Coordinates of C-alpha atoms and ligand atoms in Angstrom, one line a residue:
X1 CA -54.4 23.6 -8.4
X2 CA -52.3 21.3 -6.0
X3 CA -49.9 20.4 -9.0
X4 CA -49.6 24.5 -9.4
X5 CA -48.8 24.7 -5.6
X6 CA -46.1 22.0 -5.6
X7 CA -44.4 23.7 -8.9
X8 CA -44.7 27.1 -7.2
X9 CA -42.8 25.5 -3.6
X10 CA -40.0 23.7 -5.6
X11 CA -39.3 27.0 -7.6
X12 CA -39.2 29.0 -4.5
X13 CA -36.9 26.4 -2.9
X14 CA -34.4 26.5 -5.7
X15 CA -34.1 30.3 -5.8
X16 CA -33.1 30.0 -2.2
X17 CA -30.4 27.6 -2.7
X18 CA -29.0 29.6 -5.8
X19 CA -28.9 32.7 -4.0
X20 CA -27.4 31.9 -1.0
X21 CA -24.8 34.8 -0.3
X22 CA -21.2 34.1 -1.2
X23 CA -19.2 33.7 2.2
X24 CA -16.6 35.9 3.5
X25 CA -13.5 34.4 5.1
X26 CA -11.0 37.5 5.2
X27 CA -8.2 37.3 7.6
X28 CA -6.2 34.4 8.9
X29 CA -7.7 31.4 11.1
X30 CA -5.8 28.7 12.8
X31 CA -7.4 25.4 12.9
X32 CA -6.4 22.5 15.2
X33 CA -7.6 18.5 15.1
X34 CA -10.8 18.4 17.1
X35 CA -10.6 16.4 20.4
X36 CA -12.3 13.4 18.6
X37 CA -10.5 12.8 15.4
X38 CA -13.0 10.8 14.0
X39 CA -14.8 14.0 13.3
X40 CA -13.4 15.9 10.3
X41 CA -13.3 19.8 9.8
X42 CA -15.1 21.4 7.0
X43 CA -15.0 24.8 5.7
X44 CA -17.5 26.5 5.5
X45 CA -19.1 24.6 7.8
X46 CA -22.2 24.4 5.8
X47 CA -20.3 22.2 3.4
X48 CA -19.1 18.5 3.3
X49 CA -17.4 16.4 1.1
X50 CA -20.6 14.2 0.0
X51 CA -22.1 17.5 -1.6
X52 CA -21.3 18.0 -5.5
X53 CA -20.7 21.5 -5.6
X54 CA -18.9 23.8 -3.2
X55 CA -20.6 27.2 -1.8
X56 CA -19.5 30.3 -3.4
X57 CA -16.8 32.7 -1.6
X58 CA -17.2 36.5 -2.2
X59 CA -14.8 38.5 -4.5
X60 CA -11.6 40.9 -3.3
X61 CA -10.8 39.0 -0.3
X62 CA -7.6 37.4 1.2
X63 CA -8.2 34.2 3.4
X64 CA -5.6 32.1 5.2
X65 CA -6.3 28.9 7.1
X66 CA -2.9 27.5 9.0
X67 CA -3.9 24.1 9.8
X68 CA -2.0 22.2 12.7
X69 CA -0.7 18.8 12.4
X70 CA 0.4 17.4 15.5
X71 CA 3.5 15.3 15.4
X72 CA 2.7 11.5 15.1
X73 CA -0.6 12.3 12.9
X74 CA -0.9 13.3 9.3
X75 CA -3.8 15.0 7.8
X76 CA -5.7 14.3 4.8
X77 CA -7.1 17.4 2.9
X78 CA -9.5 17.5 0.1
X79 CA -11.4 20.1 -1.6
X80 CA -14.1 21.0 -4.2
X81 CA -13.0 24.1 -6.0
X82 CA -13.7 26.6 -8.9
X83 CA -11.0 29.5 -9.1
X84 CA -12.3 30.2 -12.5
X85 CA -8.9 29.0 -13.6
X86 CA -7.2 32.0 -11.9
X87 CA -3.9 30.8 -9.9
X88 CA -5.4 32.1 -6.5
X89 CA -5.5 29.3 -4.2
X90 CA -2.3 27.8 -3.1
X91 CA -1.4 25.2 -0.1
X92 CA 2.1 25.6 1.2
X93 CA 2.8 22.2 3.1
X94 CA 5.5 21.1 5.9
X95 CA 8.4 21.5 3.7
X96 CA 7.6 24.7 2.1
X97 CA 6.6 23.2 -0.9
X98 CA 4.0 25.1 -2.8
X99 CA 1.1 23.6 -5.0
X100 CA -1.4 26.3 -7.2
X101 CA -4.6 24.5 -6.5
X102 CA -7.2 24.9 -9.8
X103 CA -9.2 21.8 -9.1
X104 CA -10.1 19.0 -6.7
X105 CA -7.1 17.0 -5.8
X106 CA -6.2 15.0 -2.7
X107 CA -3.2 15.9 -0.2
X108 CA -1.8 14.0 2.7
X109 CA -0.2 16.5 4.7
X110 CA 2.6 16.0 7.7
X111 CA 3.5 17.9 10.8
X112 CA 3.5 20.6 12.1
X113 CA 1.3 22.5 9.7
X114 CA 0.3 23.5 6.4
X115 CA -1.2 26.7 5.0
X116 CA -4.0 27.4 2.4
X117 CA -4.2 31.0 0.9
X118 CA -7.1 32.3 -1.4
X119 CA -6.5 35.6 -2.9
X120 CA -9.8 36.0 -4.3
X121 CA -10.3 38.9 -6.9
X122 CA -13.4 37.6 -8.2
X123 CA -16.3 35.3 -7.0
X124 CA -15.5 31.5 -7.1
X125 CA -16.2 28.4 -4.9
X126 CA -14.3 26.4 -2.5
X127 CA -15.5 24.0 0.1
X128 CA -12.5 22.2 2.0
X129 CA -12.5 19.0 4.3
X130 CA -9.4 17.9 6.6
X131 CA -9.4 14.5 8.7
X132 CA -6.7 13.8 10.8
X133 CA -5.1 10.5 11.6
X134 CA -2.6 8.8 13.8
X135 CA 0.6 7.7 11.6
X136 CA 0.6 3.7 11.7
X137 CA 4.1 2.4 12.8
X138 CA 6.3 1.3 10.0
X139 CA 7.8 -2.2 9.5
X140 CA 10.3 -1.6 6.7
X141 CA 12.3 -4.0 4.7
X142 CA 15.7 -2.6 3.8
X143 CA 16.9 -2.9 0.3
X144 CA 20.7 -2.0 -0.8
X145 CA 22.1 -0.3 -3.7
X146 CA 25.7 -0.4 -4.3
X147 CA 28.3 2.1 -6.2
X148 CA 29.1 -0.1 -9.6
X149 CA 25.7 -2.1 -9.2
X150 CA 22.8 -2.2 -11.1
X151 CA 19.6 -0.1 -10.4
X152 CA 16.7 -1.2 -8.3
X153 CA 12.9 -0.7 -9.2
X154 CA 10.6 -1.0 -6.3
X155 CA 6.8 -0.9 -6.7
X156 CA 4.3 1.1 -4.7
X157 CA 2.8 -1.8 -2.6
X158 CA 6.4 -2.3 -1.0
X159 CA 5.8 1.3 0.5
X160 CA 2.7 0.1 2.5
X161 CA 5.0 -1.3 5.2
X162 CA 7.7 1.3 4.3
X163 CA 11.3 0.5 2.6
X164 CA 14.8 1.6 3.5
X165 CA 17.2 2.1 0.7
X166 CA 20.7 1.8 2.0
X167 CA 23.5 2.8 -0.5
X168 CA 27.3 2.8 -0.4
X169 CA 27.5 6.5 -0.8
X170 CA 24.1 8.4 -1.1
X171 CA 20.8 7.1 -2.4
X172 CA 19.5 8.5 -5.7
X173 CA 15.9 8.1 -6.1
X174 CA 13.8 8.7 -9.6
X175 CA 10.1 8.5 -9.5
X176 CA 7.7 7.0 -12.2
X177 CA 4.2 7.7 -12.3
X178 CA 0.9 5.2 -12.1
X179 CA 0.8 2.8 -14.8
X180 CA -2.9 3.7 -14.6
X181 CA -3.2 6.9 -16.4
X182 CA -7.0 7.9 -16.9
X183 CA -8.3 9.2 -14.5
X184 CA -5.1 10.6 -13.4
X185 CA -4.4 9.1 -10.2
X186 CA -1.0 10.6 -10.0
X187 CA -1.7 13.2 -7.0
X188 CA -2.5 10.2 -4.8
X189 CA 1.5 9.8 -4.9
X190 CA 1.2 12.5 -2.4
X191 CA 0.2 9.7 0.0
X192 CA 4.0 8.5 0.0
X193 CA 6.5 10.0 2.0
X194 CA 10.3 10.2 1.7
X195 CA 12.5 10.6 4.7
X196 CA 16.2 11.6 4.9
X197 CA 17.6 8.6 6.8
X198 CA 16.8 5.0 8.1
X199 CA 13.2 5.3 9.4
X200 CA 10.2 7.5 9.6
X201 CA 11.8 9.9 12.4
X202 CA 14.5 11.2 10.0
X203 CA 13.9 14.7 8.4
X204 CA 10.7 14.5 6.0
X205 CA 11.8 15.7 2.5
X206 CA 8.5 15.6 0.9
X207 CA 6.4 13.2 -1.2
X208 CA 6.8 11.2 -4.3
X209 CA 4.5 13.3 -6.2
X210 CA 6.8 16.3 -5.8
X211 CA 9.7 14.1 -7.1
X212 CA 7.7 13.3 -10.1
X213 CA 6.7 16.7 -10.5
X214 CA 10.3 17.8 -10.4
X215 CA 11.1 15.7 -13.1
X216 CA 14.7 15.0 -11.7
X217 CA 16.4 12.8 -9.2
X218 CA 16.2 13.4 -5.4
X219 CA 19.7 12.5 -3.6
X220 CA 19.8 11.5 0.4
X221 CA 22.4 13.6 2.4
X222 CA 23.4 10.1 4.0
X223 CA 23.6 6.6 3.2
X224 CA 19.7 6.2 3.6
X225 CA 16.3 7.0 2.5
X226 CA 13.1 5.5 3.9
X227 CA 9.9 5.7 1.9
X228 CA 6.5 5.2 3.4
X229 CA 2.9 5.6 2.5
X230 CA 0.7 7.1 5.3
X231 CA -2.5 4.9 3.9
X232 CA -1.9 1.4 2.8
X233 CA -3.5 0.2 -0.2
X234 CA -2.9 2.9 -2.7
X235 CA 0.0 0.7 -4.0
X236 CA -2.8 -0.5 -6.6
X237 CA -2.4 2.7 -8.6
X238 CA 0.9 1.2 -9.7
X239 CA 3.5 3.8 -9.5
X240 CA 7.1 2.9 -8.7
X241 CA 10.7 4.3 -8.1
X242 CA 14.1 3.6 -9.7
X243 CA 17.0 3.6 -6.7
X244 CA 20.4 3.5 -7.5
X245 CA 24.2 4.4 -5.6
X246 CA 24.5 8.2 -6.4
X247 CA 28.2 7.2 -7.0
X248 CA 26.9 5.8 -10.3
X249 CA 24.9 8.7 -11.5
X250 CA 26.5 11.8 -9.9
X251 CA 28.7 12.7 -13.2
X252 CA 25.1 13.3 -14.9
X253 CA 24.2 17.0 -15.1
X254 CA 20.6 15.9 -15.6
X255 CA 19.1 12.6 -14.9
X256 CA 15.5 11.4 -15.3
X257 CA 13.3 8.4 -15.8
X258 CA 11.8 7.7 -19.0
X259 CA 8.0 7.6 -18.8
X260 CA 7.3 4.5 -20.9
X261 CA 5.5 2.1 -18.8
X262 CA 2.1 2.0 -20.3
X263 CA 1.3 1.0 -23.7
X264 CA -0.5 4.2 -23.7
X265 CA 1.9 6.6 -22.7
X266 CA 4.3 8.3 -25.3
X267 CA 7.9 7.1 -25.0
X268 CA 9.1 10.3 -26.1
X269 CA 11.7 12.0 -24.1
X270 CA 14.6 14.9 -24.6
X271 CA 17.6 15.1 -22.9
X272 CA 19.3 18.9 -22.6
X273 CA 23.3 18.2 -22.6
X274 CA 24.1 22.0 -22.7
X275 CA 25.2 21.6 -19.1
X276 CA 27.1 18.5 -19.6
X277 CA 26.2 14.7 -20.0
X278 CA 22.5 14.0 -19.5
X279 CA 21.0 10.8 -19.0
X280 CA 17.9 8.8 -19.0
X281 CA 16.9 5.6 -17.5
X282 CA 14.2 3.3 -18.5
X283 CA 13.5 0.0 -16.3
X284 CA 11.4 -2.5 -17.7
X285 CA 11.8 -6.6 -18.5
X286 CA 10.7 -6.1 -22.3
X287 CA 13.2 -5.1 -25.0
X288 CA 13.4 -1.2 -25.8
X289 CA 13.8 0.1 -29.3
X290 CA 15.0 3.6 -30.2
X291 CA 12.8 4.7 -33.1
X292 CA 14.0 8.5 -33.8
X293 CA 16.8 10.4 -32.5
X294 CA 17.2 13.9 -33.5
X295 CA 19.9 15.8 -32.1
X296 CA 22.8 18.1 -32.9
X297 CA 25.8 16.6 -34.9
X298 CA 28.1 17.5 -32.2
X299 CA 26.3 15.0 -29.7
X300 CA 26.8 11.6 -29.2
X301 CA 23.8 9.3 -27.6
X302 CA 25.2 6.3 -25.9
X303 CA 23.0 3.2 -24.8
X304 CA 24.1 1.0 -21.9
X305 CA 22.2 -1.9 -20.0
X306 CA 22.0 -2.2 -16.4
X307 CA 25.0 -0.1 -15.8
X308 CA 27.1 2.9 -17.4
X309 CA 30.7 1.4 -18.0
X310 CA 32.4 0.6 -21.4
X311 CA 31.7 -3.2 -20.8
X312 CA 27.8 -2.2 -20.6
X313 CA 27.8 -0.3 -23.7
X314 CA 25.6 -1.4 -26.2
X315 CA 25.7 1.3 -29.3
X316 CA 26.8 4.8 -29.8
X317 CA 24.5 7.1 -32.2
X318 CA 26.4 10.1 -33.7
Ligands
NAG1 C1 -13.6 6.5 16.2 O1 -14.1 5.4 15.2 C2 -13.4 4.2 15.9 C3 -13.9 3.2 14.6 O2 -15.0 3.6 13.9 C4 -14.2 3.7 17.0 O3 -13.7 2.5 17.4 C5 -13.6 4.8 18.0 O4 -14.0 4.4 19.4 C6 -14.1 6.1 17.8 N1 -13.5 7.2 18.6 C7 -14.4 8.0 19.5 C8 -13.6 8.8 20.3 O5 -15.6 8.3 19.0
NAG2 C1 -23.5 16.8 4.2 O1 -24.8 17.9 3.5 C2 -25.7 17.3 3.0 C3 -26.4 18.7 2.3 O2 -26.5 19.8 3.2 C4 -26.8 16.7 3.9 O3 -28.0 16.5 3.6 C5 -26.0 15.5 4.6 O4 -26.6 15.2 5.6 C6 -24.4 16.1 5.0 N1 -23.8 14.8 5.5 C7 -23.2 14.6 6.5 C8 -22.4 13.5 6.7 O5 -22.8 15.6 6.9
NAG3 C1 -4.6 40.6 -1.1 O1 -3.1 40.2 -1.1 C2 -2.4 40.9 -2.3 C3 -1.0 40.7 -2.1 O2 -0.4 40.6 -0.8 C4 -2.7 42.5 -1.9 O3 -2.1 43.1 -3.2 C5 -4.6 42.9 -2.1 O4 -4.4 44.0 -2.1 C6 -5.0 41.8 -0.9 N1 -6.5 42.0 -1.2 C7 -7.1 42.5 -0.4 C8 -9.0 42.6 -0.9 O5 -7.0 42.8 0.8
NAG4 C1 3.4 -5.8 5.5 O1 3.8 -6.6 6.8 C2 2.9 -7.4 7.4 C3 3.3 -8.1 8.5 O2 4.4 -7.9 8.7 C4 2.8 -8.5 6.2 O3 1.7 -9.6 6.8 C5 2.3 -8.0 4.8 O4 2.6 -9.0 4.0 C6 3.4 -6.8 4.6 N1 3.0 -6.0 3.2 C7 3.9 -6.2 2.3 C8 3.2 -5.4 0.8 O5 4.8 -6.1 2.2

């Protein structure tokens, strides 16, 4: 009898849990950091990030959260979400970069604000957490790239203190993914910010994950770029960048890094030379072998080492 009672009580609890009403969030909410930034903001307020599942939201509602990030701070935004694979949840950051979110992913966001929009047609689940932090002062190293000079490879641990890249003309930057590929930790590259000048007070251009996702190079407007990670320590995911003077690559209509840094990754890449010369770079201390080339007979594939001049050409494939 006592055992039956226990079972019955457990069953009732379970039912209460499952039947919790989906929440309504319709409208726009503006969120400011709490007076004590040791406290996070959770939405809905019954949710916190140690819960395994997020609360359900109701269908047919449009919800927006505008989250303010004061100058000198950054926001760490995490979420648990199930939108039934519908592209209904978007995040727009302070440089107007839009990310469609379909699964849990970390974001590192700078001032003045970011915005999360949900256009729910079906029921789904969403729980969000924002924690604000002060941006630590950077103590950057400066590295130089020169026109008619070799590219430089810089690894993520160097972004913990900050790295300033000084060029003769403009800085050309290519992003490479982490060498750790399972699980996919590349979204943590959002931790690393890029500024269009010689320090972190320069114009914020976005983060390294955005450069990686674009799949093309980022070019400074002036002679400097600064790279800085908001949280130190994420360099262990072992991502890197290739920097060059823009003078050396400006004639390429398309330019990208070859993602061939892990034994597990496929080293295949494609170049689209329909608009003009297309180029790709691989930077690694071990030899590289071209195993297979497929291209129209009118094309020429030239391989150079270190630098693109006739003296550095190794071979032409036709
Ligand atoms: C916030 O946390 C830090 C580190 O735990 C502590 O030193 C500080 O006193 C806390 N601030 C407030 C306002 O509680
Ligand atoms: C998070 O939520 C769970 C379940 O509601 C609760 O047990 C736990 O104490 C909460 N943790 C924090 C840090 O609020
Ligand atoms: C949500 O916004 C979209 C786009 O503006 C609109 O088409 C739709 O009717 C809105 N839905 C609701 C429930 O307000
Ligand atoms: C960052 O700067 C500190 C202080 O100058 C130094 O001790 C540390 O080694 C630097 N870290 C890296 C990764 O360069």
